[in-house]
Coordinates of C-alpha atoms and ligand atoms in Angstrom, one line a residue:
M292 CA -0.2 -0.1 0.1
T293 CA 2.7 2.3 1.1
A294 CA 4.6 1.6 -2.0
I295 CA 1.8 2.7 -4.2
S296 CA 0.5 5.9 -2.1
S297 CA 3.7 7.6 -1.6
P298 CA 4.2 8.1 -5.5
L299 CA 0.7 9.1 -5.8
V300 CA 1.2 11.8 -3.2
A301 CA 4.4 13.0 -4.4
R302 CA 2.8 13.4 -8.0
D303 CA -0.2 15.2 -6.2
E304 CA 2.3 17.8 -4.8
V305 CA 4.2 18.4 -7.6
T306 CA 1.1 18.8 -10.2
R307 CA -1.2 21.0 -7.8
P308 CA 0.0 24.8 -7.9
A309 CA 1.6 25.7 -4.8
A310 CA -1.4 28.0 -3.8
Q311 CA -3.9 25.3 -3.2
N312 CA -1.0 22.7 -2.0
P313 CA -2.1 22.6 2.0
S314 CA 1.8 21.5 2.5
A315 CA 3.5 24.1 0.7
G316 CA 5.1 27.0 2.8
A317 CA 3.9 30.7 3.3
P318 CA 4.0 32.8 0.0
E319 CA 7.3 34.6 -0.9
L320 CA 5.7 38.1 -0.8
C321 CA 3.0 39.5 1.2
V322 CA 1.3 42.8 -0.1
I323 CA -0.4 44.8 2.9
V324 CA -3.1 47.0 1.9
P325 CA -4.6 49.5 4.7
T326 CA -8.0 50.4 3.6
F327 CA -11.0 52.4 4.8
N328 CA -13.9 52.9 2.1
E329 CA -12.0 51.5 -0.9
C330 CA -14.9 49.3 -2.0
D331 CA -14.5 50.1 -5.9
N332 CA -10.7 49.8 -6.0
V333 CA -9.9 46.7 -3.9
A334 CA -10.9 44.1 -7.3
V335 CA -9.3 46.6 -9.6
L336 CA -6.2 46.3 -7.6
V337 CA -6.2 42.5 -7.3
E338 CA -6.1 42.1 -10.7
R339 CA -3.2 44.5 -11.3
L340 CA -1.3 42.8 -8.5
D341 CA -2.1 39.5 -10.6
A342 CA -1.0 41.0 -13.7
V343 CA 2.2 42.2 -12.3
L344 CA 3.2 39.4 -9.9
G345 CA 3.2 36.6 -12.5
A346 CA 6.4 35.1 -11.4
V347 CA 6.2 35.5 -7.6
D348 CA 4.4 33.6 -5.0
W349 CA 2.2 36.2 -3.5
E350 CA -0.6 37.1 -1.1
V351 CA -2.5 40.3 -0.7
I352 CA -3.8 41.1 3.0
F353 CA -6.5 44.0 2.9
V354 CA -6.4 45.3 6.5
D355 CA -9.9 47.2 6.8
D356 CA -11.1 49.3 9.6
D357 CA -14.6 48.1 9.0
S358 CA -15.3 50.2 6.5
P359 CA -19.2 51.4 6.1
D360 CA -19.1 51.2 2.3
G361 CA -18.6 47.3 2.7
T362 CA -14.7 46.9 1.7
A363 CA -14.3 43.8 3.9
E364 CA -17.1 42.1 2.1
R365 CA -16.1 42.8 -1.5
V366 CA -12.4 41.6 -0.3
R367 CA -14.0 38.3 1.3
A368 CA -16.1 37.6 -2.0
L369 CA -12.8 38.0 -3.8
G370 CA -10.7 35.5 -1.3
A371 CA -13.7 33.0 -1.6
R372 CA -12.5 32.6 -5.5
D373 CA -8.6 33.5 -4.7
R374 CA -7.1 32.1 -1.3
R375 CA -4.2 34.8 -1.9
V376 CA -6.9 37.2 -1.1
R377 CA -7.1 37.8 2.5
C378 CA -9.0 40.2 4.8
L379 CA -8.0 41.2 8.0
R380 CA -11.5 43.6 9.4
R381 CA -10.6 45.7 12.6
I382 CA -13.5 46.6 14.7
G383 CA -13.8 49.9 16.6
R384 CA -10.2 51.1 15.3
R385 CA -9.1 53.7 13.0
G386 CA -5.6 54.2 11.7
L387 CA -3.1 53.9 8.8
S388 CA 0.1 52.7 10.5
S389 CA -1.4 50.4 12.9
A390 CA -3.2 48.8 10.3
C391 CA -0.1 48.3 8.4
I392 CA 1.6 46.9 11.4
E393 CA -0.9 44.5 12.1
G394 CA -1.2 43.1 8.7
V395 CA 2.6 42.5 8.4
L396 CA 2.0 40.5 11.9
S397 CA -0.7 38.6 10.1
T398 CA 1.6 37.1 7.5
S399 CA 4.1 34.4 7.2
A400 CA 5.8 35.4 3.9
R401 CA 9.5 36.2 3.8
F402 CA 9.1 39.8 2.2
V403 CA 6.2 42.2 3.1
A404 CA 5.1 45.1 1.0
V405 CA 2.7 48.1 1.7
I406 CA 0.6 50.0 -0.6
D407 CA -2.4 52.1 -0.6
G408 CA -5.5 50.6 -1.7
D409 CA -6.7 53.8 -3.9
L410 CA -4.4 52.9 -7.0
Q411 CA -2.4 55.9 -6.2
H412 CA 0.7 53.7 -6.0
D413 CA 2.2 52.3 -9.3
E414 CA 1.9 48.3 -8.7
S415 CA 4.0 47.7 -11.4
L416 CA 7.1 48.5 -9.4
L417 CA 6.6 45.6 -6.9
P418 CA 8.9 43.1 -8.9
S419 CA 12.0 45.8 -9.1
L420 CA 11.5 46.4 -5.2
L421 CA 11.5 42.7 -4.2
E422 CA 14.8 42.4 -6.9
T423 CA 16.4 45.2 -5.1
L424 CA 15.8 43.3 -1.7
K425 CA 17.0 40.0 -3.2
R426 CA 20.0 41.3 -4.6
G427 CA 21.2 42.2 -1.0
G428 CA 22.7 45.3 0.8
V429 CA 19.3 47.0 1.3
D430 CA 17.2 46.9 4.2
V431 CA 13.8 48.8 3.1
A432 CA 13.0 49.3 -0.7
V433 CA 11.0 52.5 -1.2
A434 CA 8.7 53.5 -4.2
S435 CA 10.0 57.1 -4.1
R436 CA 8.3 60.3 -5.4
H437 CA 11.2 62.4 -5.1
V438 CA 14.0 60.6 -6.8
G439 CA 14.5 60.4 -10.6
S440 CA 11.8 60.5 -12.9
G441 CA 9.3 60.1 -9.7
S442 CA 6.5 62.9 -8.9
S443 CA 3.7 63.6 -6.8
E444 CA 1.6 64.9 -9.1
G445 CA -1.6 63.1 -8.0
L446 CA -1.9 64.6 -4.6
S447 CA -5.0 66.4 -4.8
S448 CA -3.7 70.0 -4.7
E449 CA -0.9 72.3 -4.7
R450 CA -1.4 73.2 -1.0
R451 CA -1.3 69.3 -0.6
K452 CA 2.2 69.1 -2.3
R453 CA 3.5 72.5 -0.2
L454 CA 2.7 70.5 2.8
S455 CA 3.9 67.0 2.0
L456 CA 7.3 68.8 1.2
Y457 CA 7.6 70.7 4.5
G458 CA 6.8 67.5 6.4
I459 CA 9.5 65.5 4.5
R460 CA 12.1 68.0 5.1
L461 CA 11.5 68.3 8.9
A462 CA 11.5 64.3 9.3
Q463 CA 15.0 64.5 7.1
R464 CA 16.0 67.1 9.3
L465 CA 15.0 65.7 12.8
L466 CA 15.7 62.3 12.2
K467 CA 18.8 62.6 10.2
A468 CA 17.4 60.1 7.5
E469 CA 18.9 60.1 4.3
I470 CA 16.0 59.4 2.2
A471 CA 14.3 61.8 -0.5
D472 CA 10.6 60.5 0.2
P473 CA 10.4 59.3 3.7
A474 CA 6.4 59.8 4.0
S475 CA 6.2 57.1 1.3
G476 CA 3.3 55.1 2.0
F477 CA 4.9 52.3 -0.5
F478 CA 7.7 50.2 0.3
M479 CA 9.0 46.5 1.1
L480 CA 11.1 44.9 3.5
R481 CA 12.2 41.5 5.0
R482 CA 9.7 40.6 7.8
E483 CA 12.5 39.4 10.0
L484 CA 13.7 43.3 9.9
F485 CA 10.0 44.1 10.8
D486 CA 9.8 41.7 13.5
D487 CA 12.7 42.8 15.3
L488 CA 11.3 46.7 15.0
V489 CA 7.8 46.4 15.8
P490 CA 8.1 46.4 19.7
R491 CA 9.7 49.8 19.2
L492 CA 7.1 51.1 16.9
S493 CA 4.7 53.9 17.8
G494 CA 2.2 53.3 15.2
V495 CA 0.5 56.9 15.3
G496 CA -0.8 58.3 12.2
T497 CA -0.2 57.7 8.6
K498 CA 3.7 57.5 8.6
I499 CA 4.7 53.9 9.2
L500 CA 8.0 54.5 6.9
I501 CA 9.1 57.1 9.2
D502 CA 8.0 55.1 12.1
L503 CA 10.3 52.0 10.9
L504 CA 13.5 54.2 10.1
A505 CA 13.4 56.1 13.3
S506 CA 12.6 53.1 15.4
S507 CA 15.9 51.1 14.4
P508 CA 18.9 51.4 16.6
Q509 CA 21.1 51.5 13.5
P510 CA 20.6 53.6 10.4
L511 CA 18.3 51.3 8.1
R512 CA 20.1 51.0 4.1
V513 CA 17.2 52.6 2.0
A514 CA 17.0 52.1 -1.9
E515 CA 14.5 54.4 -3.6
L516 CA 13.1 53.5 -6.9
P517 CA 11.2 56.4 -8.6
Y518 CA 7.4 56.4 -9.5
R519 CA 4.7 58.6 -10.3
F520 CA 1.9 59.2 -7.5
R521 CA -1.3 59.0 -9.2
P522 CA -4.4 61.0 -9.0
R523 CA -7.2 58.7 -7.0
H524 CA -9.1 56.3 -8.9
A525 CA -12.5 56.1 -6.8
G526 CA -13.7 57.3 -3.4
E527 CA -11.6 60.0 -1.3
S528 CA -8.6 61.1 0.8
K529 CA -8.9 60.0 4.5
L530 CA -6.0 62.4 5.9
D531 CA -7.7 65.8 7.7
T532 CA -6.3 68.6 9.5
F533 CA -5.5 66.2 12.5
T534 CA -3.3 64.5 10.4
G535 CA -0.6 67.2 10.3
I536 CA -0.9 67.2 14.2
E537 CA -0.5 63.1 14.3
Y538 CA 2.4 63.6 11.7
M539 CA 4.1 66.2 14.5
L540 CA 3.5 63.8 17.3
L541 CA 5.2 60.8 15.5
L542 CA 8.3 63.1 15.3
A543 CA 8.2 64.3 18.9
E544 CA 7.3 60.5 20.1
K545 CA 10.5 59.3 17.9
L546 CA 12.5 62.1 18.9
S547 CA 12.0 61.9 22.6
H548 CA 13.0 57.9 22.1
R549 CA 9.2 57.5 23.6
Y550 CA 9.7 59.3 26.9
F551 CA 6.7 61.5 25.8
P552 CA 4.3 59.3 24.5
H553 CA 2.2 61.0 21.5
R554 CA -0.8 60.1 23.8
L555 CA 0.3 62.1 27.0
L556 CA 1.5 64.8 24.8
L557 CA -1.9 65.4 23.8
F558 CA -3.5 64.7 26.9
G559 CA -1.7 67.1 28.0
L560 CA -2.7 69.9 25.4
V561 CA -6.0 69.1 26.0
G562 CA -5.7 69.4 29.6
A563 CA -4.4 72.8 29.1
T564 CA -7.5 73.8 27.0
G565 CA -9.5 72.8 30.3
V566 CA -7.7 75.2 32.4
V567 CA -8.4 78.1 30.2
L568 CA -12.1 76.9 29.7
N569 CA -12.5 76.4 33.7
L570 CA -11.2 80.1 34.0
V571 CA -13.5 81.6 31.1
V572 CA -16.4 80.1 32.2
L573 CA -15.8 80.9 36.1
R574 CA -15.2 84.5 34.7
L575 CA -18.4 84.7 32.9
L576 CA -20.6 83.2 35.6
M577 CA -19.2 85.8 38.1
L578 CA -19.7 88.5 36.0
S579 CA -23.3 87.4 35.1
G580 CA -23.9 87.4 38.7
W581 CA -26.6 84.4 38.2
V582 CA -24.8 82.1 41.0
G583 CA -22.0 82.7 43.5
F584 CA -18.6 81.7 43.7
T585 CA -18.8 77.8 45.0
A586 CA -21.6 77.3 42.6
A587 CA -19.9 78.9 39.6
E588 CA -16.7 77.1 40.2
A589 CA -18.2 73.9 40.3
I590 CA -20.4 74.5 37.0
A591 CA -16.6 75.5 35.3
T592 CA -15.2 72.7 36.6
V593 CA -17.4 70.2 35.2
S594 CA -17.9 71.9 31.7
A595 CA -13.9 71.3 31.4
M596 CA -14.1 67.7 32.3
V597 CA -17.0 67.1 29.8
S598 CA -15.2 69.0 27.3
N599 CA -11.9 67.3 28.1
F600 CA -13.4 63.9 28.0
F601 CA -14.9 64.5 24.4
L602 CA -11.5 66.4 23.2
N603 CA -9.6 63.0 24.3
N604 CA -12.1 60.9 22.9
S605 CA -11.9 62.5 19.5
L606 CA -7.9 63.3 19.3
T607 CA -5.8 61.5 22.0
Y608 CA -7.9 58.3 21.4
R609 CA -9.2 58.5 18.0
D610 CA -8.1 55.4 16.8
C611 CA -10.4 53.5 19.5
R612 CA -13.0 56.2 20.0
L613 CA -15.9 55.6 22.3
T614 CA -19.1 55.9 20.6
G615 CA -22.7 55.8 21.7
W616 CA -23.4 54.1 25.4
Q617 CA -19.8 53.6 25.4
A618 CA -19.1 57.1 25.5
I619 CA -21.7 57.8 28.0
R620 CA -19.9 55.1 30.2
G621 CA -16.5 56.3 29.3
L622 CA -17.5 60.1 30.3
L623 CA -18.8 58.8 33.8
S624 CA -15.4 56.8 34.2
F625 CA -13.5 59.6 33.2
A626 CA -15.0 62.1 35.7
A627 CA -14.8 59.6 38.4
L628 CA -11.2 58.9 37.9
C629 CA -10.5 62.7 37.4
S630 CA -12.1 63.3 40.4
L631 CA -9.8 61.0 42.1
G632 CA -6.6 62.9 40.3
A633 CA -8.1 66.1 41.7
L634 CA -7.8 64.6 45.2
T635 CA -4.3 63.6 44.8
T636 CA -3.2 66.8 43.6
I637 CA -4.7 68.6 46.5
A638 CA -3.0 66.0 49.0
V639 CA 0.3 66.2 47.1
A640 CA 0.2 70.0 47.1
R641 CA -0.4 70.6 50.6
D642 CA 2.4 68.1 51.9
L643 CA 4.6 69.9 49.6
Y644 CA 3.5 73.2 50.7
Q645 CA 3.7 72.2 54.4
F646 CA 7.4 70.7 53.6
S647 CA 8.8 73.7 51.5
G648 CA 6.4 76.3 52.1
M649 CA 6.7 77.4 48.2
W650 CA 2.9 77.6 47.1
L651 CA 3.8 77.6 43.5
L652 CA 6.0 75.1 43.3
A653 CA 3.9 72.7 45.9
G654 CA 0.6 74.1 43.6
F655 CA 2.7 73.1 40.1
L656 CA 4.1 69.6 41.3
G657 CA 0.6 68.7 42.8
A658 CA -1.1 69.5 39.3
V659 CA 1.5 67.9 37.2
I660 CA 1.3 64.6 39.6
G661 CA -2.4 64.6 39.4
A662 CA -2.7 64.8 35.8
L663 CA -0.1 62.0 35.2
L664 CA -2.3 60.0 37.8
N665 CA -5.5 61.0 35.2
Y666 CA -3.6 60.3 32.2
A667 CA -2.5 56.8 33.7
L668 CA -6.1 55.7 35.1
T669 CA -8.3 56.9 32.3
S670 CA -6.0 55.2 29.6
I671 CA -6.4 51.9 31.4
F672 CA -9.9 52.2 32.6
T673 CA -11.7 54.8 30.2
W674 CA -10.2 53.6 27.0
K675 CA -8.3 50.5 27.9
R676 CA -5.0 51.4 26.6
Q677 CA -1.6 50.6 28.2
T678 CA -0.1 53.8 26.7
Ligands
LIG144 N1 -7.3 50.4 7.6 C1 -7.3 51.9 7.3 N2 -7.5 52.4 8.6 N3 -7.0 52.2 6.5 C2 -6.8 53.6 6.0 C3 -7.0 54.3 7.2 C4 -7.5 54.0 8.5 O1 -7.9 54.9 9.5 N4 -6.9 55.8 6.6 C5 -6.4 55.9 5.3 N5 -6.8 54.4 5.2 C6 -5.9 53.7 3.8 C7 -6.8 54.2 2.5 O2 -8.0 53.4 2.2 C8 -5.9 54.0 1.3 O3 -6.1 52.8 0.9 C9 -4.5 54.7 2.2 O4 -4.9 54.1 3.6 C10 -3.8 56.0 1.9 O5 -5.2 56.9 2.4 P1 -5.5 58.1 1.9 O6 -6.6 59.1 2.4 O7 -5.9 57.7 -0.2 O8 -4.2 58.9 1.6 P2 -3.5 59.9 0.6 O9 -3.7 59.9 -0.8 O10 -3.5 61.3 1.3 O11 -1.8 59.4 0.7 C11 -0.7 60.1 1.4 O12 -0.4 59.2 2.6 C12 -0.5 58.0 2.1 C13 -0.1 57.3 3.6 O13 1.1 57.8 4.0 C14 0.5 59.8 0.4 O14 1.6 60.5 1.4 C15 0.7 58.4 0.1 O15 2.1 58.4 -0.2 C16 1.0 57.6 1.4 O16 0.8 56.5 1.2
LIG145 MN1 -4.7 58.2 -1.7

């Protein structure tokens, strides 16, 4: 029996294509595509990948943040016919960089590429990116808009082009990165290298390449291949004004070697707006003469707390924003925890004042410690995060 069945098994393995063979290893290349509302682009992208990657054993993973337009269903329908097409659907989450990180972590392919899902990147560059890495001596192969014949003509406006250039110059100067297009969202690297770097990544915002370059203890060797950034095929850009702020926060986090995580910085900024709001409301109520000081101060404090909660929910924690009843529950837990922070502030300031006799120092340190406690507690219990 064995004598007969083993040649059969062997023949079967030879004739079946690798992708359908259960004992075949992972594909050589995995293409990660972050998507949010790209339902009209995914099928075209898969077709194009199939056309350009003919000789390569590949798979594609769309990391979709539960797009309301049904992108994930479209991808799964494609995957039902073609096992090279996979979908990673994230619920209650947003974020381009973090989507790319989780996509890479979910593949066993030796090489991983990241490419936008809106067809603005020129997928025909993928084989050359792979060849460049295989030749050796290069850690990251980047499709670049700013070398040789490359261009960023597909950016939606002159203003976007200018902002993009300023952003790139800032990153080059601050991070001392020798790369013409660190803001590129189209690149390839070995999965092994990604695994080494992933514990240091910030995952904030949209610029995962900058995150990778700045997270490496030694400078990464980069090769840039020119391409023309195309105009959008369908749908619209997801980037907004806050994307610029997130970009600054990413640079700050990288420069400070994570001593100031971007969430702590944002939490501090929101806290500062709360102090101003508190004082403005207090002043207005006092001027109106409707209530006495204690009531005015109570109303001002509650206003600041509510405003701080909603600002933090939509900015500091916008990648895991609480909605509906979750937001109400979040507001209540935020208020309770911040009250704990306020009591700590008072206790610390009182003790420091008794010890030093310096009211300004005591008040300041009390406030800083109270704010840090608020940050730590609300991040863990209100938004269920560790940082
Ligand atoms: N999963 C997920 N979650 N995907 C997202 C999110 C998100 O929150 N936001 C955007 N995307 C996806 C989009 O669906 C698209 O496939 C890709 O990320 C790029 O987003 P766009 O909204 O099209 O950005 P852009 O056209 O302004 O591109 C600029 O940023 C890109 C990303 O850094 C350019 O600088 C590109 O070169 C760069 O690749
Ligand atoms: Mn785009």
